[in-house]
Short mmCIF file of C-alpha atoms and ligand atoms in Angstrom, two decimals:
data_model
loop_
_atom_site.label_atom_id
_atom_site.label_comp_id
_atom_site.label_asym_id
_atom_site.label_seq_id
_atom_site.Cartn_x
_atom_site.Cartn_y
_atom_site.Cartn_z
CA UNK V 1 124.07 109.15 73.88
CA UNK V 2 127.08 111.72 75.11
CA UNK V 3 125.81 114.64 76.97
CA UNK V 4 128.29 117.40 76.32
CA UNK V 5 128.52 118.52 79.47
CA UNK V 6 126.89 116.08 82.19
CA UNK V 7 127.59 117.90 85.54
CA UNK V 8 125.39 120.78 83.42
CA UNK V 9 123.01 117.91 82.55
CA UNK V 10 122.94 116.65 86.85
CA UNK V 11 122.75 120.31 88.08
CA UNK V 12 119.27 120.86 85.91
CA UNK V 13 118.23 117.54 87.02
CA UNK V 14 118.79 118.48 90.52
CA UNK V 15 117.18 121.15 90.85
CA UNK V 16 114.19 119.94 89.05
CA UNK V 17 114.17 117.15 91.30
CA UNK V 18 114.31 119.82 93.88
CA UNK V 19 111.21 121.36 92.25
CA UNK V 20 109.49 118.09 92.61
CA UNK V 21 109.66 117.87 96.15
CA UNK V 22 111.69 115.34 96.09
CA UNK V 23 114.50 115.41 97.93
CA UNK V 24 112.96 117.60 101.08
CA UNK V 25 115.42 119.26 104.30
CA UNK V 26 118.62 118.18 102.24
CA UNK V 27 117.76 114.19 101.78
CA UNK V 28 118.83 112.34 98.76
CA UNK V 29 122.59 112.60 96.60
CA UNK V 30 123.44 112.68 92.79
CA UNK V 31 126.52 111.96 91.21
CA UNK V 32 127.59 111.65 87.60
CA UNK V 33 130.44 109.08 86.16
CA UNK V 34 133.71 111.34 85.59
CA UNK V 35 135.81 109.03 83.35
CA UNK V 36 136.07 105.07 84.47
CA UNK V 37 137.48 104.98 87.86
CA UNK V 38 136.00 108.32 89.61
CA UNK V 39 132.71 110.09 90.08
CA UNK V 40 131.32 113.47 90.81
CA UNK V 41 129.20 113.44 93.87
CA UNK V 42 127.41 116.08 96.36
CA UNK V 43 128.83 116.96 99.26
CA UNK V 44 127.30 115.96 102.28
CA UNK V 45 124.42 118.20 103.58
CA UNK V 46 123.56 120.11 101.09
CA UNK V 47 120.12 121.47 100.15
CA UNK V 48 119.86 119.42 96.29
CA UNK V 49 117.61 121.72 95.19
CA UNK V 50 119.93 124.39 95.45
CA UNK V 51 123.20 123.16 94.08
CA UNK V 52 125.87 124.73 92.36
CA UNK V 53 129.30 123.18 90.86
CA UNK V 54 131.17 123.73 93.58
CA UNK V 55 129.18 121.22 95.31
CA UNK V 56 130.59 118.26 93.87
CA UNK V 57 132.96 116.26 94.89
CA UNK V 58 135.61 113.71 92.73
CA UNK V 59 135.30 110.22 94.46
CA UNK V 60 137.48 107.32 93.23
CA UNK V 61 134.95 104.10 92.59
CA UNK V 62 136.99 101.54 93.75
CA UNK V 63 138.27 103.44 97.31
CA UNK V 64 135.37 105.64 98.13
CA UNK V 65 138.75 108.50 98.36
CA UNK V 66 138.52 111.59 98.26
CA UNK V 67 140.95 114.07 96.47
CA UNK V 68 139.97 117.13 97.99
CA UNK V 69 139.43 115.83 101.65
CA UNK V 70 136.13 117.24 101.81
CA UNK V 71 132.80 115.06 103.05
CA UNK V 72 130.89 113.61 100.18
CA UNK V 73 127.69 112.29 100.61
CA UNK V 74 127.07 109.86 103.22
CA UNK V 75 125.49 107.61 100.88
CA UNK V 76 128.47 107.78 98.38
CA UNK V 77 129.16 103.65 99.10
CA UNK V 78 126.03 103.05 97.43
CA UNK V 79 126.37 105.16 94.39
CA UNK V 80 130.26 103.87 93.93
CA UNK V 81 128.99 100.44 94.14
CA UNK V 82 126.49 100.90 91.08
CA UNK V 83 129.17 102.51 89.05
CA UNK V 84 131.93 99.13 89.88
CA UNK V 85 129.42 96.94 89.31
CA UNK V 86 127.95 98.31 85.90
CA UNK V 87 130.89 100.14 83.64
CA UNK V 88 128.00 101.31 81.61
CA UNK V 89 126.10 103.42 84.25
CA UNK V 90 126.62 107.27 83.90
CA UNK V 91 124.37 109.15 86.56
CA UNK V 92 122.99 107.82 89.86
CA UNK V 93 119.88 109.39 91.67
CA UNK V 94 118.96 108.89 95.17
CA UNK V 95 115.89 111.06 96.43
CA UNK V 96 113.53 110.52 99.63
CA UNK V 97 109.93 111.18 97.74
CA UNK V 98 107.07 110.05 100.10
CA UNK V 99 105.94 107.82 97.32
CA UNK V 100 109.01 105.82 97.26
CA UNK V 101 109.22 105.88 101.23
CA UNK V 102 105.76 104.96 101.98
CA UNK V 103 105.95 102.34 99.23
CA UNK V 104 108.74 100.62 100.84
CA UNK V 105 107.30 100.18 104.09
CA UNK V 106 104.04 99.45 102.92
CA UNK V 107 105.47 96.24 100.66
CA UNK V 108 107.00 93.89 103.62
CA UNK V 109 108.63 91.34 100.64
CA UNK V 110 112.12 92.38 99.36
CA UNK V 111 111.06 92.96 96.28
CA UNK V 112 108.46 96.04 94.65
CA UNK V 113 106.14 94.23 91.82
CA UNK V 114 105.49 96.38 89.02
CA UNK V 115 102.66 94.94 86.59
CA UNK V 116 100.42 96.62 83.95
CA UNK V 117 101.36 99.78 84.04
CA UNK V 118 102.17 101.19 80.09
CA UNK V 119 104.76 103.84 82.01
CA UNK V 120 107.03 100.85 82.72
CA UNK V 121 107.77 101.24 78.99
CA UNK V 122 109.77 104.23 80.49
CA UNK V 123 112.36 101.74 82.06
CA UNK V 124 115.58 101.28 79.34
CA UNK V 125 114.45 97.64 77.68
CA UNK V 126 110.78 97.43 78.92
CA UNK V 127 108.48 96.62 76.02
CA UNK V 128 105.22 95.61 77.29
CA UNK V 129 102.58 96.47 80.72
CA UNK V 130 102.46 92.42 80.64
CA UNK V 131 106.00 91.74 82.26
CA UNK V 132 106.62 92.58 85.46
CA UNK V 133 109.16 94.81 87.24
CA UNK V 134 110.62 93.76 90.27
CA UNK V 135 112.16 96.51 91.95
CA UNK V 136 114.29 95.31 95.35
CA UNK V 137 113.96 96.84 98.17
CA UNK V 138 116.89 96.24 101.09
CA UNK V 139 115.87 96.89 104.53
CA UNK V 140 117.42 100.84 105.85
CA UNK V 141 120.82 100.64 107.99
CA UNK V 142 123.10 103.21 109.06
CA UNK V 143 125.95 101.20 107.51
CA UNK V 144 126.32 101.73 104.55
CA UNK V 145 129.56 99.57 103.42
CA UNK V 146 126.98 96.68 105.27
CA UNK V 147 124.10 97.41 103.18
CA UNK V 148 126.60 98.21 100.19
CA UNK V 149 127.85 94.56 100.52
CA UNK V 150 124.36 93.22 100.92
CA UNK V 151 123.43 94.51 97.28
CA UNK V 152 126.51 93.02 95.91
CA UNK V 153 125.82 89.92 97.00
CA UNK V 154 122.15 90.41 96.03
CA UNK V 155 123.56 91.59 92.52
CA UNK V 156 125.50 88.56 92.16
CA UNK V 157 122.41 86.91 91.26
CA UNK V 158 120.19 89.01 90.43
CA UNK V 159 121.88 91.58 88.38
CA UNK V 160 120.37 95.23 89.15
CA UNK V 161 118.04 96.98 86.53
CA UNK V 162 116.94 100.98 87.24
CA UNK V 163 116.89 101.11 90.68
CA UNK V 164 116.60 99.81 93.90
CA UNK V 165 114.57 100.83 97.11
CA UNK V 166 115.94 101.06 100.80
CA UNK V 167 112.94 100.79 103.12
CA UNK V 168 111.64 103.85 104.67
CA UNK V 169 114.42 105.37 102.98
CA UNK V 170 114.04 106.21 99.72
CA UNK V 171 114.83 105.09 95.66
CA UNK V 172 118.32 105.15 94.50
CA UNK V 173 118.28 104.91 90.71
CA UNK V 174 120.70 104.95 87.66
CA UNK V 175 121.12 105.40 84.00
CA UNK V 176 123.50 105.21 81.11
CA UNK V 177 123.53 108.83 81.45
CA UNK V 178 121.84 112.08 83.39
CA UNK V 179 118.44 111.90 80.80
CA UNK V 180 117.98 108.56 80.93
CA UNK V 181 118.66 108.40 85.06
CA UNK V 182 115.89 111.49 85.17
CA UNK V 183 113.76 109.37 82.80
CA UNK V 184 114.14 106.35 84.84
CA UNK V 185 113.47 108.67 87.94
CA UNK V 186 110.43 109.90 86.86
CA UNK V 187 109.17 107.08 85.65
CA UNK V 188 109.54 105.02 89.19
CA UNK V 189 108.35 107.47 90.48
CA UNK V 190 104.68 107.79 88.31
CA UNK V 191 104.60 103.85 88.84
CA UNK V 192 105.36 104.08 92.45
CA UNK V 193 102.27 106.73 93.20
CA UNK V 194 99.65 104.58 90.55
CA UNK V 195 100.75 101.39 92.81
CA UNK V 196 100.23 103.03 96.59
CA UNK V 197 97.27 104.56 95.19
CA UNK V 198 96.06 101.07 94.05
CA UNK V 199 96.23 99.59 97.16
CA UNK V 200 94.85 102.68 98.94
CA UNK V 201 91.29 101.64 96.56
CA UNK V 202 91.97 98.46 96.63
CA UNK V 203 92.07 97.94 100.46
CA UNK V 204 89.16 96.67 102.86
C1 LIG J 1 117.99 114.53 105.71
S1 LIG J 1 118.77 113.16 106.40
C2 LIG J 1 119.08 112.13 105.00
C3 LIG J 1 120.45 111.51 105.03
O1 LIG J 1 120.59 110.73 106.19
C4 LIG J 1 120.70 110.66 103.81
O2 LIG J 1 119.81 109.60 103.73
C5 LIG J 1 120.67 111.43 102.54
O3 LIG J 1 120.05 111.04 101.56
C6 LIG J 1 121.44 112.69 102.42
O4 LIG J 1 122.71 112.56 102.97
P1 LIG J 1 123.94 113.35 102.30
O5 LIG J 1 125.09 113.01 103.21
O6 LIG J 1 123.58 114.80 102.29
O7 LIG J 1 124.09 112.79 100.92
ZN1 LIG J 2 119.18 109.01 101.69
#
């Protein structure tokens, strides 16, 4: 599907996302595809709640360069890599929910187990509770061409689906466009609070 306009489309998903709580005291970055070798992408800093236009930045994918000389996000590495590796993504979320945070901590493996939930039916291709949905998780560093190669070479062999975590960090998620990103968002998300509160019950 073609949103007609899909910065329009990423602004309302920001600040709903902002509405949700979560992206809190300017954490997480969006960006949208804009054509195949650039991307639109916040600016560094910014409350994401709150965005306008203006606050997005053209990034070339395959340099991380920026036209206009100002400071995109910090994360931006992480969002161009999605877009190289997978010409079909159109919109890449990052946000810093406690859910996702917690979650990541909590789960010591590199690698989130999703299994018999019905809402993982909101995840592009699911089509039954039964399977199960790994999503990786990559341990937090401040470097983020490091950690940027480290999912490459992760990707390599397993190829990335939805998402990934970065411990203690947050989820940074994608779609083929803005809606389906915000659907995969949301969805994570729902999963992500069912599972901690799971083992919150479920523990001794
Ligand atoms: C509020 S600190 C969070 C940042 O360190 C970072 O993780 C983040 O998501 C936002 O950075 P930004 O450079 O604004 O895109
Ligand atoms: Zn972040």
């Amino acid at each position: 599907m073609t949103e007609n306009n899909p910065l329009d489309a990423l602004l309302a998903a920001c600040h709903w996302i902002g509405e949700k709580g979560w992206c809190p005291a300017t954490g997480g970055n969006m960006s949208v595809r804009d054509g195949d070798s650039h991307c639109l992408i916040t600016e560094s800093g910014k409350d994401k709640g709150q965005l306008t236009a203006d606050d997005f930045l053209q990034v070339e994918i395959a340099t991380n360069h920026v036209p206009s000389g100002r400071i995109p996000s910090a994360e931006t590495g992480l969002h161009t890599l999605i877009y190289g590796l997978y010409p079909e993504v159109g919109a890449v979320l990052h946000t810093h929910s406690v859910n996702s945070t917690v979650l990541s901590r909590v789960e010591h493996s590199n690698g989130l187990v999703l299994q018999g939930y019905e809402m993982q039916k909101s995840l592009a291709g699911q089509r039954t509770h039964l399977d199960e949905v790994v999503i990786p998780i990559f341990d937090n560093s401040q470097d983020i061409p490091a950690l940027a190669a480290e999912i490459a070479q992760w990707a390599q062999s397993h190829p990335l689906h939805y998402g990934f975590l970065v411990r203690g960090h947050g989820l940074t998620c994608w779609g083929k466009n803005v809606a389906e990103a915000r659907r995969h968002l949301e969805g994570l998300e729902f999963l992500f609070q069912c599972e901690l509160q799971l083992r919150l019950l479920e523990a001794k």
